[in-house]
Tab-separated table of C-alpha atoms and ligand atoms in Angstrom:
chain	number	residue	atom	x	y	z
S	1	MET	CA	20.135	24.098	8.478
S	2	ARG	CA	21.299	21.720	5.782
S	3	THR	CA	20.831	18.027	5.027
S	4	GLN	CA	21.410	15.821	2.009
S	5	VAL	CA	17.844	14.565	1.540
S	6	VAL	CA	14.681	16.156	2.967
S	7	ILE	CA	11.976	13.510	3.286
S	8	ILE	CA	8.446	14.869	3.487
S	9	GLY	CA	6.133	12.424	5.290
S	10	GLY	CA	6.823	9.974	8.107
S	11	GLY	CA	4.653	7.095	6.854
S	12	PRO	CA	6.189	3.768	5.841
S	13	SER	CA	7.716	5.176	2.612
S	14	GLY	CA	9.495	8.101	4.250
S	15	LEU	CA	10.728	6.112	7.253
S	16	LEU	CA	12.048	3.231	5.167
S	17	LEU	CA	13.923	5.582	2.840
S	18	SER	CA	15.388	7.499	5.776
S	19	GLN	CA	16.502	4.279	7.466
S	20	LEU	CA	18.113	2.834	4.306
S	21	LEU	CA	19.974	6.070	3.480
S	22	HIS	CA	21.177	6.539	7.070
S	23	ARG	CA	22.838	3.122	6.960
S	24	LYS	CA	24.786	4.304	3.889
S	25	GLY	CA	25.908	7.439	5.718
S	26	ILE	CA	23.527	9.728	3.830
S	27	ASP	CA	21.957	12.405	6.041
S	28	THR	CA	18.178	12.939	6.001
S	29	VAL	CA	15.551	14.950	7.860
S	30	VAL	CA	11.964	13.635	7.940
S	31	LEU	CA	9.167	16.218	8.198
S	32	GLU	CA	5.863	14.757	9.437
S	33	ARG	CA	2.640	16.730	9.706
S	34	LYS	CA	1.160	14.594	12.500
S	35	THR	CA	2.548	12.863	15.613
S	36	ARG	CA	4.074	9.398	15.844
S	37	ASP	CA	1.004	8.131	17.723
S	38	TYR	CA	-1.321	9.505	15.079
S	39	VAL	CA	0.609	7.771	12.285
S	40	LEU	CA	0.612	4.518	14.276
S	41	GLY	CA	-3.143	4.784	14.868
S	42	ARG	CA	-3.926	4.308	11.170
S	43	ILE	CA	-5.089	0.788	10.364
S	44	ARG	CA	-3.924	-0.356	6.944
S	45	ALA	CA	-3.337	-3.615	5.064
S	46	GLY	CA	-0.746	-6.192	5.958
S	47	ILE	CA	0.347	-8.348	3.035
S	48	LEU	CA	4.015	-7.971	2.176
S	49	GLU	CA	5.791	-9.137	-0.957
S	50	VAL	CA	9.086	-10.902	-0.366
S	51	GLY	CA	10.822	-7.984	-2.142
S	52	PHE	CA	9.549	-5.707	0.614
S	53	VAL	CA	10.702	-8.103	3.325
S	54	ASN	CA	14.186	-8.112	1.757
S	55	LEU	CA	14.225	-4.312	1.795
S	56	MET	CA	13.299	-4.350	5.498
S	57	ARG	CA	16.199	-6.770	6.077
S	58	GLU	CA	18.556	-4.444	4.186
S	59	ALA	CA	17.307	-1.611	6.403
S	60	GLY	CA	18.093	-3.701	9.507
S	61	VAL	CA	14.493	-3.655	10.763
S	62	ALA	CA	13.268	-7.166	9.993
S	63	GLU	CA	13.940	-8.881	13.329
S	64	ARG	CA	10.510	-8.626	14.978
S	65	MET	CA	8.779	-9.068	11.639
S	66	GLU	CA	10.619	-12.343	11.016
S	67	ARG	CA	9.665	-13.558	14.490
S	68	GLU	CA	5.994	-12.576	14.461
S	69	CYS	CA	4.892	-12.663	10.818
S	70	LEU	CA	2.713	-15.346	9.258
S	71	ILE	CA	3.936	-16.937	6.028
S	72	HIS	CA	1.137	-17.535	3.523
S	73	ASP	CA	1.792	-20.018	0.741
S	74	GLY	CA	-1.465	-19.263	-1.036
S	75	THR	CA	-4.924	-17.723	-0.960
S	76	LEU	CA	-8.521	-18.885	-1.388
S	77	ILE	CA	-11.069	-17.494	-3.815
S	78	SER	CA	-14.799	-18.196	-3.543
S	79	TYR	CA	-17.750	-17.468	-5.817
S	80	GLY	CA	-21.279	-18.733	-5.269
S	81	ASP	CA	-20.870	-22.143	-3.654
S	82	GLU	CA	-17.474	-22.754	-5.247
S	83	GLN	CA	-14.095	-22.269	-3.614
S	84	PHE	CA	-10.573	-22.900	-4.886
S	85	GLY	CA	-7.030	-22.176	-3.841
S	86	ILE	CA	-4.155	-20.389	-5.573
S	87	ASP	CA	-0.927	-21.957	-4.364
S	88	PHE	CA	1.659	-19.158	-4.606
S	89	LYS	CA	4.492	-21.351	-3.365
S	90	ASP	CA	3.816	-24.107	-5.874
S	91	LEU	CA	3.149	-21.743	-8.811
S	92	THR	CA	5.948	-19.213	-8.243
S	93	GLY	CA	8.232	-20.661	-5.554
S	94	THR	CA	7.447	-17.645	-3.360
S	95	PRO	CA	4.979	-17.076	-0.496
S	96	VAL	CA	3.701	-13.738	0.857
S	97	VAL	CA	4.186	-12.451	4.388
S	98	VAL	CA	1.386	-11.268	6.687
S	99	TYR	CA	2.547	-8.489	9.019
S	100	GLY	CA	0.443	-5.402	9.734
S	101	GLN	CA	1.502	-2.036	8.344
S	102	THR	CA	1.020	-0.570	11.820
S	103	GLU	CA	3.581	-2.996	13.296
S	104	LEU	CA	5.982	-2.408	10.445
S	105	THR	CA	5.734	1.361	10.855
S	106	ARG	CA	6.317	0.995	14.610
S	107	ASP	CA	9.486	-1.046	13.911
S	108	LEU	CA	10.687	1.652	11.524
S	109	TYR	CA	10.051	4.431	14.071
S	110	ASP	CA	11.856	2.450	16.795
S	111	ALA	CA	14.833	1.846	14.505
S	112	ARG	CA	14.961	5.477	13.400
S	113	GLU	CA	14.847	6.718	16.980
S	114	ALA	CA	17.531	4.226	18.059
S	115	MET	CA	19.816	5.671	15.359
S	116	GLY	CA	19.119	9.240	16.478
S	117	ALA	CA	17.269	10.121	13.294
S	118	LYS	CA	16.070	13.643	12.702
S	119	ILE	CA	12.280	13.438	12.538
S	120	VAL	CA	10.329	16.652	12.999
S	121	PHE	CA	6.679	16.104	13.990
S	122	ASN	CA	3.754	18.527	13.797
S	123	THR	CA	5.226	20.400	10.822
S	124	GLU	CA	2.901	22.902	9.174
S	125	ASN	CA	3.070	24.873	5.930
S	126	VAL	CA	5.684	22.613	4.337
S	127	GLU	CA	6.751	24.152	1.012
S	128	ILE	CA	9.290	22.880	-1.503
S	129	HIS	CA	11.279	25.596	-3.297
S	130	ASP	CA	13.459	25.562	-6.428
S	131	ALA	CA	13.150	21.782	-6.920
S	132	ASP	CA	14.031	22.309	-10.589
S	133	SER	CA	17.322	24.037	-9.687
S	134	ASP	CA	20.623	22.757	-8.237
S	135	ALA	CA	19.827	24.275	-4.838
S	136	PRO	CA	16.419	23.177	-3.601
S	137	TYR	CA	15.188	23.993	-0.102
S	138	VAL	CA	12.160	23.308	2.048
S	139	THR	CA	10.452	25.704	4.456
S	140	TYR	CA	8.101	24.711	7.276
S	141	ARG	CA	6.671	25.886	10.570
S	142	VAL	CA	6.718	24.108	13.942
S	143	ASN	CA	5.309	25.499	17.189
S	144	GLY	CA	4.886	28.906	15.572
S	145	ALA	CA	8.529	29.162	14.402
S	146	ASP	CA	9.562	29.177	10.724
S	147	HIS	CA	12.460	27.017	9.502
S	148	ARG	CA	14.440	26.545	6.294
S	149	LEU	CA	16.225	23.352	5.274
S	150	ASP	CA	18.664	23.426	2.354
S	151	CYS	CA	19.308	20.107	0.655
S	152	ASP	CA	20.477	18.196	-2.404
S	153	TYR	CA	17.238	16.288	-2.988
S	154	VAL	CA	13.637	16.177	-1.758
S	155	ALA	CA	11.703	12.910	-1.407
S	156	GLY	CA	7.936	13.463	-1.465
S	157	CYS	CA	6.644	10.607	0.710
S	158	ASP	CA	3.653	12.578	1.979
S	159	GLY	CA	0.782	10.417	0.809
S	160	PHE	CA	-2.119	11.206	-1.489
S	161	HIS	CA	-3.041	14.495	0.247
S	162	GLY	CA	0.515	15.819	0.601
S	163	VAL	CA	2.170	18.899	-0.899
S	164	SER	CA	4.851	17.211	-2.980
S	165	ARG	CA	2.782	16.189	-5.966
S	166	GLN	CA	1.098	19.630	-6.033
S	167	THR	CA	4.561	21.231	-6.231
S	168	ILE	CA	5.078	19.804	-9.725
S	169	PRO	CA	3.629	22.372	-12.158
S	170	ALA	CA	0.281	21.433	-13.685
S	171	ASN	CA	1.694	21.745	-17.214
S	172	VAL	CA	4.364	19.116	-16.426
S	173	ARG	CA	2.124	16.678	-14.584
S	174	ARG	CA	-0.485	14.285	-15.886
S	175	ASP	CA	-2.880	12.476	-13.545
S	176	TYR	CA	-4.720	9.270	-14.459
S	177	GLU	CA	-7.628	8.238	-12.288
S	178	LYS	CA	-10.463	5.754	-11.912
S	179	VAL	CA	-12.876	6.031	-8.997
S	180	TYR	CA	-14.943	2.926	-8.196
S	181	PRO	CA	-18.627	3.283	-7.256
S	182	PHE	CA	-18.297	1.511	-3.880
S	183	GLY	CA	-16.122	1.259	-0.774
S	184	TRP	CA	-14.884	-1.375	1.672
S	185	LEU	CA	-16.276	-1.468	5.182
S	186	GLY	CA	-13.501	-2.961	7.326
S	187	VAL	CA	-13.661	-4.429	10.829
S	188	LEU	CA	-10.723	-5.369	13.042
S	189	SER	CA	-11.475	-7.764	15.898
S	190	ASP	CA	-9.610	-9.793	18.491
S	191	THR	CA	-11.002	-13.079	17.230
S	192	PRO	CA	-9.144	-15.995	15.607
S	193	PRO	CA	-9.102	-15.840	11.774
S	194	VAL	CA	-11.801	-17.931	10.117
S	195	SER	CA	-9.246	-19.579	7.803
S	196	ASP	CA	-5.478	-20.172	7.652
S	197	GLU	CA	-5.431	-18.427	4.279
S	198	LEU	CA	-7.132	-15.210	3.156
S	199	ILE	CA	-10.484	-15.745	1.400
S	200	TYR	CA	-11.420	-13.351	-1.421
S	201	CYS	CA	-15.179	-13.779	-1.993
S	202	ASN	CA	-17.274	-12.867	-5.004
S	203	SER	CA	-20.884	-13.068	-3.852
S	204	ASP	CA	-24.198	-11.938	-5.308
S	205	ARG	CA	-24.451	-9.585	-2.332
S	206	GLY	CA	-21.081	-8.020	-3.113
S	207	PHE	CA	-17.410	-8.672	-2.393
S	208	ALA	CA	-16.082	-9.827	0.991
S	209	LEU	CA	-12.567	-10.527	2.261
S	210	CYS	CA	-11.453	-12.577	5.262
S	211	SER	CA	-7.973	-11.476	6.339
S	212	MET	CA	-5.933	-11.411	9.517
S	213	ARG	CA	-3.164	-9.727	11.469
S	214	SER	CA	-2.156	-12.645	13.728
S	215	ALA	CA	-3.461	-15.952	15.122
S	216	THR	CA	-5.737	-13.971	17.452
S	217	ARG	CA	-6.604	-10.849	15.438
S	218	SER	CA	-8.768	-10.824	12.301
S	219	ARG	CA	-9.516	-8.253	9.635
S	220	TYR	CA	-12.686	-8.556	7.561
S	221	TYR	CA	-14.110	-6.395	4.796
S	222	ILE	CA	-17.366	-6.148	2.882
S	223	GLN	CA	-18.093	-4.077	-0.217
S	224	CYS	CA	-20.581	-1.302	0.616
S	225	PRO	CA	-22.140	1.770	-1.037
S	226	LEU	CA	-20.062	4.936	-0.704
S	227	SER	CA	-23.031	6.612	0.945
S	228	ASP	CA	-22.845	4.201	3.936
S	229	SER	CA	-21.315	5.336	7.218
S	230	PRO	CA	-19.574	2.996	9.706
S	231	ASP	CA	-21.839	4.447	12.409
S	232	ASN	CA	-24.822	2.920	10.650
S	233	TRP	CA	-23.282	-0.541	10.739
S	234	SER	CA	-23.641	-2.251	14.122
S	235	ASP	CA	-21.195	-5.081	14.783
S	236	ALA	CA	-24.098	-7.549	14.585
S	237	ALA	CA	-25.176	-6.212	11.180
S	238	PHE	CA	-21.593	-6.447	9.900
S	239	TRP	CA	-21.105	-10.076	10.998
S	240	ASP	CA	-24.492	-11.009	9.622
S	241	GLU	CA	-23.715	-9.538	6.202
S	242	LEU	CA	-20.217	-11.038	6.138
S	243	LYS	CA	-21.608	-14.527	6.842
S	244	ARG	CA	-23.974	-14.219	3.891
S	245	ARG	CA	-21.105	-13.464	1.494
S	246	ILE	CA	-18.467	-16.037	2.517
S	247	PRO	CA	-18.510	-19.817	1.870
S	248	GLY	CA	-21.076	-21.680	4.031
S	249	ALA	CA	-18.492	-23.736	5.929
S	250	ALA	CA	-16.532	-20.583	6.795
S	251	ALA	CA	-19.706	-18.796	7.916
S	252	GLU	CA	-20.466	-21.674	10.283
S	253	ARG	CA	-17.089	-21.589	11.991
S	254	LEU	CA	-16.668	-17.794	11.988
S	255	VAL	CA	-15.921	-16.506	15.475
S	256	THR	CA	-17.385	-13.021	15.945
S	257	GLY	CA	-16.640	-10.459	18.623
S	258	PRO	CA	-16.638	-6.715	19.282
S	259	SER	CA	-14.986	-4.590	16.597
S	260	ILE	CA	-11.896	-2.689	17.731
S	261	GLU	CA	-11.883	-0.589	14.560
S	262	LYS	CA	-14.500	-0.005	11.892
S	263	SER	CA	-14.084	2.246	8.881
S	264	ILE	CA	-15.017	2.684	5.234
S	265	ALA	CA	-12.344	3.138	2.570
S	266	PRO	CA	-13.245	4.328	-0.940
S	267	LEU	CA	-11.631	2.467	-3.858
S	268	ARG	CA	-9.533	4.398	-6.324
S	269	SER	CA	-6.883	3.797	-8.986
S	270	PHE	CA	-4.616	6.815	-9.470
S	271	VAL	CA	-1.217	7.519	-11.019
S	272	SER	CA	0.554	10.847	-11.399
S	273	GLU	CA	3.321	11.171	-13.992
S	274	PRO	CA	6.198	11.941	-13.946
S	275	MET	CA	7.472	10.803	-10.546
S	276	ARG	CA	10.498	13.124	-10.678
S	277	TRP	CA	10.663	16.847	-11.286
S	278	GLY	CA	14.245	18.123	-11.104
S	279	ARG	CA	15.459	17.215	-7.626
S	280	LEU	CA	12.023	16.268	-6.271
S	281	PHE	CA	10.977	12.599	-6.286
S	282	LEU	CA	7.490	11.284	-5.529
S	283	CYS	CA	7.203	7.963	-3.675
S	284	GLY	CA	4.299	5.781	-2.539
S	285	ASP	CA	0.803	7.197	-2.108
S	286	ALA	CA	2.048	10.666	-3.092
S	287	ALA	CA	2.262	9.408	-6.680
S	288	HIS	CA	-0.166	6.525	-6.924
S	289	ILE	CA	-3.114	4.772	-5.291
S	290	VAL	CA	-4.453	1.281	-5.956
S	291	PRO	CA	-7.727	-0.253	-4.835
S	292	PRO	CA	-6.907	-2.647	-1.966
S	293	THR	CA	-8.059	-5.799	-3.790
S	294	GLY	CA	-4.568	-7.014	-4.701
S	295	ALA	CA	-2.896	-5.757	-1.489
S	296	LYS	CA	-0.480	-3.642	-3.528
S	297	GLY	CA	-0.610	-0.243	-1.727
S	298	LEU	CA	2.296	-0.713	0.615
S	299	ASN	CA	4.180	-2.936	-1.823
S	300	THR	CA	4.168	-0.347	-4.608
S	301	ALA	CA	5.500	2.196	-2.111
S	302	ALA	CA	8.320	-0.231	-1.312
S	303	SER	CA	9.369	-0.612	-4.936
S	304	ASP	CA	9.597	3.186	-5.334
S	305	ILE	CA	11.791	3.323	-2.256
S	306	HIS	CA	13.980	0.551	-3.678
S	307	TYR	CA	14.582	2.485	-6.922
S	308	LEU	CA	15.085	5.837	-5.198
S	309	TYR	CA	17.396	4.453	-2.525
S	310	HIS	CA	19.671	2.832	-5.117
S	311	ALA	CA	19.563	5.962	-7.310
S	312	LEU	CA	20.616	8.227	-4.426
S	313	VAL	CA	23.383	5.881	-3.270
S	314	GLN	CA	24.674	5.686	-6.871
S	315	MET	CA	24.692	9.489	-6.982
S	316	PHE	CA	26.253	10.197	-3.572
S	317	GLU	CA	28.790	7.345	-3.675
S	318	GLU	CA	29.775	7.312	-7.366
S	319	GLY	CA	28.582	10.665	-8.695
S	320	ASP	CA	26.541	8.723	-11.275
S	321	SER	CA	23.122	10.276	-12.002
S	322	GLU	CA	21.776	7.432	-14.172
S	323	GLY	CA	19.469	6.055	-11.439
S	324	ILE	CA	18.109	9.498	-10.667
S	325	GLU	CA	17.435	10.308	-14.297
S	326	ARG	CA	15.665	6.995	-14.839
S	327	TYR	CA	13.821	6.891	-11.473
S	328	SER	CA	10.441	7.964	-12.834
S	329	GLU	CA	10.570	5.615	-15.817
S	330	LYS	CA	11.657	2.583	-13.749
S	331	ALA	CA	9.187	3.186	-10.905
S	332	LEU	CA	6.258	3.835	-13.250
S	333	SER	CA	6.927	0.739	-15.318
S	334	ARG	CA	6.358	-1.430	-12.243
S	335	ILE	CA	3.564	0.744	-10.831
S	336	TRP	CA	1.408	0.471	-13.943
S	337	LYS	CA	1.598	-3.335	-13.777
S	338	ALA	CA	0.481	-3.265	-10.127
S	339	GLU	CA	-2.298	-0.837	-11.144
S	340	ARG	CA	-3.418	-3.274	-13.834
S	341	PHE	CA	-3.432	-6.192	-11.411
S	342	SER	CA	-5.380	-4.337	-8.692
S	343	TRP	CA	-7.902	-3.055	-11.253
S	344	TRP	CA	-8.325	-6.578	-12.656
S	345	MET	CA	-8.777	-8.198	-9.220
S	346	THR	CA	-11.317	-5.491	-8.337
S	347	GLY	CA	-13.268	-6.127	-11.543
S	348	LEU	CA	-13.198	-9.892	-11.026
S	349	LEU	CA	-14.583	-9.882	-7.503
S	350	HIS	CA	-17.004	-6.956	-7.003
S	351	ARG	CA	-20.608	-6.207	-7.888
S	352	PHE	CA	-20.798	-3.050	-10.005
S	353	PRO	CA	-24.015	-0.982	-10.094
S	354	GLU	CA	-24.079	-0.933	-13.897
S	355	GLN	CA	-23.313	-4.658	-14.249
S	356	ASN	CA	-25.944	-6.518	-16.312
S	357	GLY	CA	-26.632	-10.241	-16.638
S	358	PHE	CA	-24.062	-10.592	-19.410
S	359	ASP	CA	-21.365	-8.866	-17.359
S	360	GLN	CA	-22.037	-11.235	-14.457
S	361	LYS	CA	-21.746	-14.263	-16.749
S	362	MET	CA	-18.378	-12.915	-17.963
S	363	GLN	CA	-17.184	-12.577	-14.369
S	364	ARG	CA	-18.269	-16.110	-13.550
S	365	ALA	CA	-16.641	-17.530	-16.702
S	366	GLU	CA	-13.381	-15.819	-15.773
S	367	LEU	CA	-13.535	-17.240	-12.238
S	368	GLU	CA	-14.214	-20.729	-13.600
S	369	PHE	CA	-11.339	-20.448	-16.053
S	370	LEU	CA	-9.101	-19.365	-13.214
S	371	ARG	CA	-10.205	-22.310	-11.093
S	372	GLU	CA	-9.463	-24.789	-13.898
S	373	ASN	CA	-6.388	-23.310	-15.538
S	374	ARG	CA	-2.934	-23.488	-14.036
S	375	HIS	CA	-1.539	-20.843	-16.413
S	376	ALA	CA	-4.217	-18.359	-15.349
S	377	GLN	CA	-3.472	-19.147	-11.714
S	378	THR	CA	0.239	-18.614	-12.328
S	379	VAL	CA	-0.419	-15.151	-13.766
S	380	LEU	CA	-2.430	-14.220	-10.661
S	381	ALA	CA	0.177	-15.718	-8.327
S	382	GLN	CA	3.111	-13.947	-10.022
S	383	ASN	CA	1.381	-10.602	-9.667
S	384	TYR	CA	0.210	-11.239	-6.104
S	385	VAL	CA	3.621	-12.261	-4.752
S	386	GLY	CA	5.127	-9.273	-6.567
S	387	LEU	CA	6.811	-8.678	-9.918
S	388	PRO	CA	10.601	-8.375	-9.817
S	389	TYR	CA	12.110	-4.946	-9.059
R	401	APR	N1	3.853	17.709	5.444
R	401	APR	C1	4.386	16.713	6.198
R	401	APR	N2	3.873	15.467	6.247
R	401	APR	C2	2.788	15.229	5.514
R	401	APR	C3	2.179	16.213	4.698
R	401	APR	C4	2.758	17.510	4.684
R	401	APR	N3	2.230	18.498	3.950
R	401	APR	N4	1.113	15.678	4.086
R	401	APR	C5	1.048	14.406	4.498
R	401	APR	N5	2.045	14.114	5.364
R	401	APR	C6	2.319	12.838	6.044
R	401	APR	C7	1.079	12.130	6.555
R	401	APR	O1	0.690	12.592	7.833
R	401	APR	C8	1.540	10.676	6.579
R	401	APR	O2	2.062	10.294	7.831
R	401	APR	O3	2.882	11.939	5.102
R	401	APR	C9	2.639	10.606	5.526
R	401	APR	C10	2.259	9.760	4.328
R	401	APR	O4	2.089	8.425	4.734
R	401	APR	P1	1.115	7.414	3.984
R	401	APR	O5	-0.134	8.099	3.589
R	401	APR	O6	1.027	6.200	4.830
R	401	APR	O7	1.873	7.087	2.603
R	401	APR	P2	3.162	6.190	2.319
R	401	APR	O8	4.208	6.363	3.344
R	401	APR	O9	3.489	6.426	0.882
R	401	APR	O10	2.638	4.717	2.548
R	401	APR	C11	2.204	3.875	1.550
R	401	APR	O11	0.627	2.117	1.265
R	401	APR	O12	-0.924	0.565	1.998
R	401	APR	C12	-0.750	1.806	1.440
R	401	APR	O13	-2.029	3.784	1.727
R	401	APR	C13	-1.288	2.809	2.348
R	401	APR	O14	-0.159	4.218	3.897
R	401	APR	C14	0.007	3.313	2.953
R	401	APR	C15	0.797	3.428	1.723
R	402	PHB	C1	-5.816	-6.644	4.964
R	402	PHB	O1	-5.474	-7.609	5.666
R	402	PHB	O2	-6.113	-5.551	5.462
R	402	PHB	C2	-5.882	-6.831	3.491
R	402	PHB	C3	-5.458	-8.021	2.939
R	402	PHB	C4	-5.534	-8.216	1.569
R	402	PHB	C5	-6.027	-7.221	0.766
R	402	PHB	C6	-6.429	-6.017	1.313
R	402	PHB	C7	-6.355	-5.811	2.688
R	402	PHB	O3	-6.114	-7.430	-0.576
């Protein structure tokens, strides 16, 4: 079998790329290791930059999102007894959009299926061959049968644990990594959000975040040791700890309820360079990971897809390889800035085991400066709403 672009991974990156290319008449096959239900069972973040929303519009999948999303003009930050707002709309002219990654992925699957997309689930042993030649191909196994797909290009959208990045030879690749000494314990609950805006909280007991999915569904997080297990956190213990880390007024009005999901995510910053090797491109989590503090995970995936989509259209429609040749450089330039922002937000808001009294004073001084200084707030806002593509 033959296709123009083999897309490995049916997460948001792979589906969005497939949908965008299909609308330009470019043929793709998506190979996904799991099932659709499994992919849709993963609970992830839900803050979208406007650039991402525009890409969803271009892909023709923004209808439900535009109807059901929440527009957020700003965010709240608290430390000790202090709380202040960052007004994105006022500082940058742009809000952010709250719409869960699960919903967005569902919309993409529905759109792909409506267009008769070729998505192969339960693929095993996916291998990319001859990516550095003019005739790459991908082999895989489904239901015990082996298959071969010849193609022009391969998009590695298979997340952090996928095969695509590993296909690039070790002597070509360079990985950069920072692992943080804590995780986030997250709880999803069918309770109304405690605040209209997200609240990022720096507390002596550790970081906490009040977020939401809708007017009736909330998402909360607390910083926890990596050695903790969600099983050792009862719902009551979670709510109790959350209340001790968020502003007093918010703690008083917090509505608690049974958790419908509870998990611990480690925090990591990671970038693999380059993001192209011959005819293989890495996109999204396959190439980079950010800690969740700046809500950049999904948004960095979207900017890769933007660059790759335009590069492939330029190649297939005009025979011009400029976008392809510069894909890695363009994508990485934006990625590193999102890495810097997520790393900075993480440092500003968490308790670190090695932090001494001086370090804590530095953190507090930075938070106070941010509260008082419009320029500092503008820098945060510009990064949060998303740097231009
Ligand atoms: N073969 C086929 N599919 C694979 C393979 C493989 N060898 N390895 C992984 N996959 C699939 C996974 O099952 C998953 O569905 O690739 C998909 C990758 O999806 P994600 O991990 O969601 O990555 P991505 O699409 O880049 O999404 C960006 O942004 O908010 C962050 O981490 C969050 O998922 C989010 C990401
Ligand atoms: C979330 O709602 O899950 C969320 C929001 C903001 C973040 C991280 C996660 O920075």
